[in-house]
Each structure stands twice: as C-alpha cells, then as structure tokens.
Short mmCIF file of C-alpha atoms in Angstrom, two decimals:
data_model
loop_
_atom_site.label_atom_id
_atom_site.label_comp_id
_atom_site.label_asym_id
_atom_site.label_seq_id
_atom_site.Cartn_x
_atom_site.Cartn_y
_atom_site.Cartn_z
CA GLN X 29 35.92 -55.76 -65.08
CA GLU X 30 34.87 -53.43 -67.90
CA ASP X 31 36.47 -55.74 -70.47
CA LEU X 32 34.57 -58.81 -69.29
CA PRO X 33 31.44 -59.93 -71.19
CA GLN X 34 28.13 -58.89 -69.67
CA ASP X 35 25.90 -61.35 -71.53
CA VAL X 36 25.03 -64.29 -69.29
CA ARG X 37 24.50 -66.47 -72.36
CA ILE X 38 28.24 -66.36 -73.10
CA TYR X 39 29.03 -67.73 -69.64
CA ASN X 40 26.26 -70.31 -69.87
CA SER X 41 27.80 -71.61 -73.08
CA VAL X 42 31.14 -72.09 -71.31
CA LEU X 43 29.42 -73.74 -68.36
CA LYS X 44 27.63 -76.19 -70.62
CA GLN X 45 30.89 -77.13 -72.34
CA ALA X 46 32.60 -77.59 -68.97
CA ARG X 47 29.71 -79.79 -67.88
CA ALA X 48 30.00 -81.89 -71.04
CA ILE X 49 33.67 -82.72 -70.40
CA GLY X 50 33.36 -82.94 -66.60
CA ALA X 51 35.73 -80.01 -66.00
CA LEU X 52 34.62 -78.75 -62.60
CA ASP X 53 37.66 -76.49 -62.31
CA ILE X 54 36.60 -74.62 -65.45
CA LEU X 55 32.99 -74.54 -64.29
CA PHE X 56 33.81 -72.92 -60.96
CA ALA X 57 36.41 -70.59 -62.47
CA THR X 58 33.67 -69.35 -64.79
CA LEU X 59 31.45 -68.64 -61.79
CA ASP X 60 34.26 -66.62 -60.23
CA ILE X 61 34.64 -64.57 -63.41
CA MET X 62 30.89 -63.96 -63.50
CA ALA X 63 31.08 -62.62 -59.94
CA VAL X 64 33.91 -60.25 -60.87
CA ALA X 65 32.02 -59.11 -63.96
CA GLY X 66 28.87 -58.53 -61.93
CA VAL X 67 26.85 -60.89 -64.13
CA ASN X 68 23.99 -62.66 -62.39
CA GLY X 69 23.22 -66.23 -63.35
CA ASP X 70 19.84 -67.37 -64.59
CA ASP X 71 18.04 -70.72 -64.59
CA ALA X 72 20.29 -72.02 -67.37
CA THR X 73 23.33 -71.13 -65.27
CA PHE X 74 22.12 -73.08 -62.28
CA ASP X 75 21.01 -76.02 -64.41
CA ALA X 76 24.55 -76.30 -65.78
CA ILE X 77 26.05 -76.05 -62.31
CA SER X 78 23.73 -78.45 -60.50
CA THR X 79 23.79 -81.15 -63.17
CA ALA X 80 27.57 -80.97 -63.48
CA ALA X 81 28.62 -80.46 -59.88
CA ALA X 82 25.99 -82.73 -58.34
CA ARG X 83 25.45 -85.38 -60.98
CA SER X 84 24.35 -87.89 -58.38
CA VAL X 85 23.22 -87.66 -54.76
CA ARG X 86 23.13 -90.71 -52.53
CA PHE X 87 22.35 -90.99 -48.83
CA VAL X 88 25.17 -93.03 -47.27
CA THR X 89 24.71 -93.09 -43.52
CA GLY X 90 23.35 -91.33 -40.49
CA ALA X 91 26.07 -90.94 -37.86
CA VAL X 92 25.21 -90.54 -34.18
CA SER X 93 28.74 -90.70 -32.77
CA ALA X 94 32.37 -90.55 -33.87
CA ALA X 95 32.38 -94.35 -34.05
CA THR X 96 29.58 -94.34 -36.63
CA LEU X 97 31.09 -91.79 -39.00
CA PRO X 98 31.83 -93.08 -42.52
CA PRO X 99 35.49 -93.91 -43.24
CA ILE X 100 37.70 -90.98 -44.18
CA SER X 101 37.78 -91.02 -47.96
CA MET X 102 36.73 -87.71 -49.54
CA PRO X 103 36.25 -84.01 -48.76
CA GLU X 104 33.29 -83.01 -46.61
CA ALA X 105 31.09 -79.88 -46.54
CA VAL X 106 28.90 -79.51 -43.47
CA PHE X 107 25.72 -77.46 -42.99
CA ILE X 108 24.92 -76.43 -39.42
CA GLY X 109 22.46 -74.07 -37.76
CA ARG X 110 19.70 -73.82 -35.24
CA SER X 111 16.60 -75.96 -35.61
CA ASN X 112 14.11 -74.96 -38.34
CA VAL X 113 16.58 -72.66 -40.09
CA GLY X 114 16.03 -74.40 -43.45
CA LYS X 115 19.07 -76.66 -43.84
CA SER X 116 17.34 -79.57 -45.55
CA SER X 117 15.46 -77.26 -47.95
CA LEU X 118 18.71 -75.53 -48.87
CA ILE X 119 20.46 -78.85 -49.53
CA ASN X 120 17.62 -79.91 -51.82
CA MET X 121 17.90 -76.60 -53.67
CA LEU X 122 21.66 -76.92 -54.11
CA THR X 123 21.48 -80.47 -55.45
CA ASN X 124 18.45 -79.64 -57.60
CA ARG X 125 16.50 -82.48 -56.00
CA ARG X 126 13.15 -82.32 -54.28
CA SER X 127 13.99 -84.78 -51.54
CA ALA X 128 17.73 -85.34 -51.28
CA ALA X 129 17.41 -84.27 -47.64
CA PHE X 130 14.22 -84.86 -45.71
CA THR X 131 12.26 -81.70 -45.00
CA SER X 132 9.58 -81.30 -42.37
CA LYS X 133 7.44 -78.56 -40.93
CA ARG X 134 8.20 -80.07 -37.53
CA PRO X 135 11.53 -78.75 -36.14
CA GLY X 136 14.05 -81.25 -34.84
CA LYS X 137 13.28 -83.91 -37.45
CA THR X 138 16.94 -84.41 -38.40
CA GLN X 139 18.43 -86.29 -35.45
CA GLN X 140 21.69 -87.62 -36.87
CA PHE X 141 24.60 -86.43 -38.99
CA ASN X 142 23.29 -87.31 -42.45
CA PHE X 143 26.03 -87.97 -45.01
CA PHE X 144 25.11 -87.55 -48.68
CA GLU X 145 27.66 -88.70 -51.24
CA ILE X 146 27.82 -86.28 -54.16
CA ASN X 147 29.14 -87.72 -57.45
CA GLY X 148 29.67 -91.19 -56.06
CA ASP X 149 30.23 -94.40 -57.98
CA THR X 150 26.52 -95.16 -58.30
CA PRO X 151 24.44 -92.67 -60.30
CA GLU X 152 20.86 -92.29 -59.19
CA ASN X 153 17.88 -93.49 -61.18
CA ILE X 154 19.91 -94.98 -64.03
CA LYS X 155 17.98 -97.74 -65.81
CA GLY X 156 15.31 -97.37 -63.16
CA LEU X 157 17.55 -98.49 -60.31
CA PRO X 158 17.20 -96.75 -56.94
CA SER X 159 20.25 -94.77 -55.87
CA SER X 160 21.00 -97.22 -53.06
CA GLU X 161 21.36 -100.18 -55.42
CA PRO X 162 24.91 -100.61 -56.80
CA LEU X 163 25.72 -100.74 -60.49
CA ARG X 164 28.59 -103.18 -60.30
CA SER X 165 29.49 -102.99 -63.97
CA SER X 166 29.37 -99.21 -64.15
CA LYS X 167 32.56 -97.29 -64.91
CA TRP X 168 30.79 -94.01 -64.19
CA ARG X 169 33.17 -92.10 -61.90
CA PRO X 170 32.76 -88.34 -62.21
CA ARG X 171 35.28 -85.95 -60.75
CA GLY X 172 34.43 -84.01 -57.64
CA ARG X 173 33.24 -86.64 -55.18
CA PHE X 174 32.50 -85.25 -51.74
CA TYR X 175 30.24 -85.66 -48.75
CA LEU X 176 27.56 -83.11 -48.02
CA VAL X 177 26.69 -83.36 -44.32
CA ASP X 178 23.37 -82.29 -42.80
CA VAL X 179 23.75 -81.81 -39.04
CA PRO X 180 20.82 -81.87 -36.55
CA GLY X 181 19.43 -78.44 -35.79
CA LEU X 182 20.71 -77.17 -32.47
CA GLY X 183 18.55 -75.65 -29.77
CA TYR X 184 15.21 -77.34 -30.39
CA ALA X 185 13.39 -77.25 -27.04
CA GLN X 186 11.44 -80.50 -27.46
CA VAL X 187 14.57 -82.59 -27.99
CA PRO X 188 15.70 -84.18 -24.70
CA GLU X 189 18.51 -82.34 -22.95
CA LYS X 190 20.82 -85.35 -23.15
CA ALA X 191 20.33 -85.56 -26.93
CA ARG X 192 21.18 -81.85 -27.32
CA THR X 193 24.28 -82.28 -25.18
CA ASP X 194 25.36 -85.37 -27.14
CA TRP X 195 24.89 -83.55 -30.47
CA ARG X 196 26.95 -80.60 -29.28
CA THR X 197 29.77 -82.81 -27.99
CA PHE X 198 29.76 -84.82 -31.22
CA LEU X 199 29.73 -81.65 -33.34
CA GLU X 200 32.61 -80.13 -31.38
CA LYS X 201 34.75 -83.23 -31.89
CA TYR X 202 33.75 -83.51 -35.56
CA LEU X 203 34.64 -79.89 -36.32
CA SER X 204 37.93 -80.06 -34.44
CA THR X 205 39.31 -83.42 -35.55
CA ARG X 206 37.74 -84.58 -38.83
CA SER X 207 40.66 -84.30 -41.24
CA THR X 208 38.48 -84.51 -44.36
CA LEU X 209 36.25 -81.59 -43.34
CA SER X 210 36.80 -78.82 -45.88
CA ILE X 211 34.15 -76.15 -45.36
CA VAL X 212 31.46 -75.23 -42.82
CA PHE X 213 28.24 -73.43 -43.80
CA HIS X 214 26.46 -71.82 -40.85
CA LEU X 215 22.82 -71.09 -41.68
CA ILE X 216 21.09 -68.17 -39.95
CA ASP X 217 17.46 -67.10 -40.37
CA SER X 218 17.58 -63.72 -42.12
CA ARG X 219 14.42 -62.61 -40.32
CA HIS X 220 16.14 -62.49 -36.94
CA PRO X 221 19.49 -61.43 -35.47
CA PRO X 222 21.83 -64.26 -34.41
CA THR X 223 20.36 -66.24 -31.53
CA PRO X 224 22.27 -67.64 -28.52
CA VAL X 225 22.45 -70.92 -30.44
CA ASP X 226 24.09 -69.11 -33.37
CA HIS X 227 26.66 -67.55 -31.04
CA GLU X 228 27.31 -71.00 -29.60
CA ILE X 229 28.05 -72.24 -33.12
CA PHE X 230 30.37 -69.27 -33.70
CA ASP X 231 32.29 -70.29 -30.59
CA LEU X 232 32.43 -73.95 -31.67
CA VAL X 233 33.80 -73.05 -35.10
CA SER X 234 36.32 -70.59 -33.66
CA LEU X 235 37.51 -73.23 -31.19
CA ALA X 236 37.72 -75.84 -33.96
CA MET X 237 39.82 -73.53 -36.13
CA THR X 238 42.28 -73.00 -33.27
CA GLN X 239 42.47 -76.67 -32.34
CA ARG X 240 42.97 -77.77 -35.94
CA LEU X 241 45.84 -75.31 -36.28
CA GLU X 242 47.43 -76.58 -33.06
CA GLN X 243 47.05 -80.21 -34.16
CA ASN X 244 48.25 -79.53 -37.72
CA ILE X 245 44.92 -80.69 -39.20
CA ASN X 246 43.71 -79.30 -42.54
CA PRO X 247 42.20 -75.82 -42.04
CA ILE X 248 38.51 -75.28 -42.70
CA SER X 249 36.68 -72.49 -44.51
CA PHE X 250 33.69 -70.86 -42.85
CA VAL X 251 30.72 -69.26 -44.62
CA ILE X 252 27.56 -67.72 -43.15
CA VAL X 253 24.35 -68.33 -45.11
CA LEU X 254 21.31 -66.15 -44.47
CA THR X 255 18.20 -68.20 -45.25
CA LYS X 256 14.55 -67.39 -46.04
CA ALA X 257 15.35 -64.12 -47.81
CA ASP X 258 12.01 -64.34 -49.62
CA LYS X 259 10.08 -63.84 -46.39
CA ARG X 260 8.58 -60.43 -45.73
CA GLU X 261 10.38 -60.09 -42.39
CA ALA X 262 13.80 -60.87 -43.87
CA ARG X 263 16.59 -58.40 -43.13
CA THR X 264 19.12 -58.68 -45.94
CA ASP X 265 19.98 -55.04 -46.69
CA ALA X 266 23.47 -53.59 -46.30
CA GLU X 267 22.72 -52.33 -42.79
CA ALA X 268 21.60 -55.78 -41.63
CA ILE X 269 24.71 -57.40 -43.11
CA SER X 270 26.89 -54.78 -41.42
CA ASP X 271 25.19 -55.42 -38.08
CA LEU X 272 25.79 -59.15 -38.51
CA HIS X 273 29.48 -58.59 -39.22
CA LEU X 274 29.77 -56.58 -36.03
CA SER X 275 28.01 -59.22 -33.95
CA ILE X 276 30.30 -62.02 -35.14
CA SER X 277 33.59 -60.11 -35.10
CA LYS X 278 34.38 -61.16 -31.52
CA HIS X 279 34.02 -64.82 -32.47
CA ILE X 280 35.40 -65.17 -36.00
CA PRO X 281 37.11 -62.97 -38.64
CA GLU X 282 35.02 -60.00 -39.74
CA THR X 283 35.88 -60.92 -43.33
CA THR X 284 33.83 -64.13 -43.09
CA PRO X 285 31.69 -64.38 -46.28
CA ILE X 286 27.95 -63.85 -45.88
CA ILE X 287 25.59 -65.21 -48.56
CA VAL X 288 21.90 -64.30 -48.80
CA THR X 289 19.69 -67.17 -49.98
CA SER X 290 16.14 -68.37 -50.51
CA SER X 291 15.21 -71.99 -51.09
CA GLU X 292 11.88 -70.86 -52.53
CA THR X 293 13.30 -68.56 -55.23
CA ARG X 294 16.72 -70.29 -55.44
CA PHE X 295 18.39 -66.95 -54.84
CA GLY X 296 22.03 -67.34 -53.79
CA ARG X 297 22.43 -70.86 -55.17
CA ASP X 298 25.30 -69.95 -57.49
CA ALA X 299 27.15 -68.11 -54.73
CA ILE X 300 26.97 -71.13 -52.43
CA TRP X 301 28.26 -73.43 -55.17
CA ARG X 302 31.27 -71.16 -55.61
CA TYR X 303 32.21 -71.95 -52.02
CA LEU X 304 31.10 -75.57 -52.23
CA SER X 305 33.66 -75.93 -55.00
CA LYS X 306 36.31 -75.86 -52.28
CA ALA X 307 35.04 -79.32 -51.41
CA ALA X 308 33.89 -80.45 -54.86
CA VAL X 309 37.13 -79.89 -56.77
CA LEU X 310 39.49 -80.85 -53.96
CA SER X 311 41.20 -84.06 -55.02
CA SER X 312 40.60 -86.94 -52.64
CA SER X 313 44.27 -87.84 -53.08
CA SER X 314 45.17 -84.78 -51.02
CA ILE X 315 43.05 -85.93 -48.06
CA SER X 316 44.90 -87.11 -45.01
CA THR X 317 43.64 -90.43 -43.69
CA THR X 318 45.25 -90.09 -40.28
#
C-alpha cells in the first residue's frame, strides 16, 4: 500500500485511457487499486467511470410477473429496498442521468420491475434520436452490457395488500430462479435501523442463495447500501455499521459489504460501481439460458 501512488490524478489518467479504449476490466481494476491505496476519487474519477461503464441507458420493459420478464440475455443487477428508501435517485446518480429512473416524492410510485439496459445496441440521444428509437445502421456495441433492475419498494401502506403480496411472490421467484441475476443491492435508510421490511428482504435473499445453490443456479453477490447519508439524522459511523452487522448476522454472512451513499452529494458512487462491475464486466457468453 505504501508503494502505491497517492495522487488521484494518476489514477484518473488511467481511467480516462481505459474509457477511451472501452477496457472496463482495466477501469474497475484501477478502482480496486485506488481502494487498496486509500485514494478517494473526485468528480473526474466518477465522470470517467459513469461515461465508460454506463455509456447508454435505455428503459426496456416493466415486468409485473415472471411471464413478462425480458428474455434471458445478459447479466442483471437488482436494487431492492423498502418504499421511499431512494432507489430511483441512486440509480440516476450511478448512471449520471437526471431521469434514468423516475423519482417521486410520493412513495410507492414504482409499481413494476423496471429493466434498464446499460450499454445496449442503441446509444441515447445520438443525432437527436430518443433512446427508444433504434439506430439500425449503428455498429456501436460497447462491452459490458447488463440490465439494471429497479424493483418496487416493499412495505408501502397505501399499496393494496394483494399488490404487496404479488410483488413479494414475484421477487422471491426472481431472486431464486433468475439465472442471469448477478448481484443484489439492498438499500437501507441510514437514518433508521433495519425495519421489519428490511429483515423480510434479508430472509428472501438468504432463501434465494440457498435455493440457487440447491438448484445449481449461478450464485449471487449481496451488498447493503446505506442511503441518505447527507441527512442530519443519518447514522453512518463505525458504531452504527457494527450494529447493522450484528442485526443481519442471523440472516446473511456478517462479512456482507456495507456501502454508505448519498444521491445528493454522490458519496459512495465509486464504491457501488466497484461492485456493479461484477455485472458490467461479466461476459454474456457465460450466462446460462436455461
């Protein structure tokens, strides 16, 4: 660690070169080295990451059941959490877009599994075309295609009971059987301890991990994301993180990564992309289509 450069500009230069040649493996390896060296990224770091790793964002479909899921074709990273935890805002921050995912001050707005294709065949806003309009003659095919999935917030009281039950059943099946699922991000409001809904999600993920192992389905990674760290009531100190580890240890491994984030200040964005790389750089040729 002592022999590693401490000047963020050196790493930014490497990141920019990796972006220029589309080398996501080099880009994410550089982020790992920065973490080991204890070097924090700056705005230039995130600009290199977001424009290289999420060069296009396109809404593909909203799934309401297993039958309406998009065909298995590429890795998937899913964001789950209780209602109003800040999922859509975090997705917009990660993709460096203002409205990739719809945000609302009214909880429960997301009512389907929204699939966003990252680095798809159709770049957004090229020659003035909307992202939904195909460029048939384009040969633009960046590496690192994957789906980013925004799941409805669980536990919102004003959503009908049947809808909440259907979402939970759908989520349980999706987590347990979707072969292309690569990583699960569980968002928790840093201002509060885990709620009963959060513990329900812990149980769902733990069950999914076991069932996938029994069925010989690709294993999934699990990351906890503490949101809204910029708020005055946020608890993100070492003691709060330790308490969280203790509260989740009966559900999932105590070594589960915990990332502190803020969509307002963009804090934690680089750390999340390091884990998102598990989906972004995974070759679609390694995905099982069974």
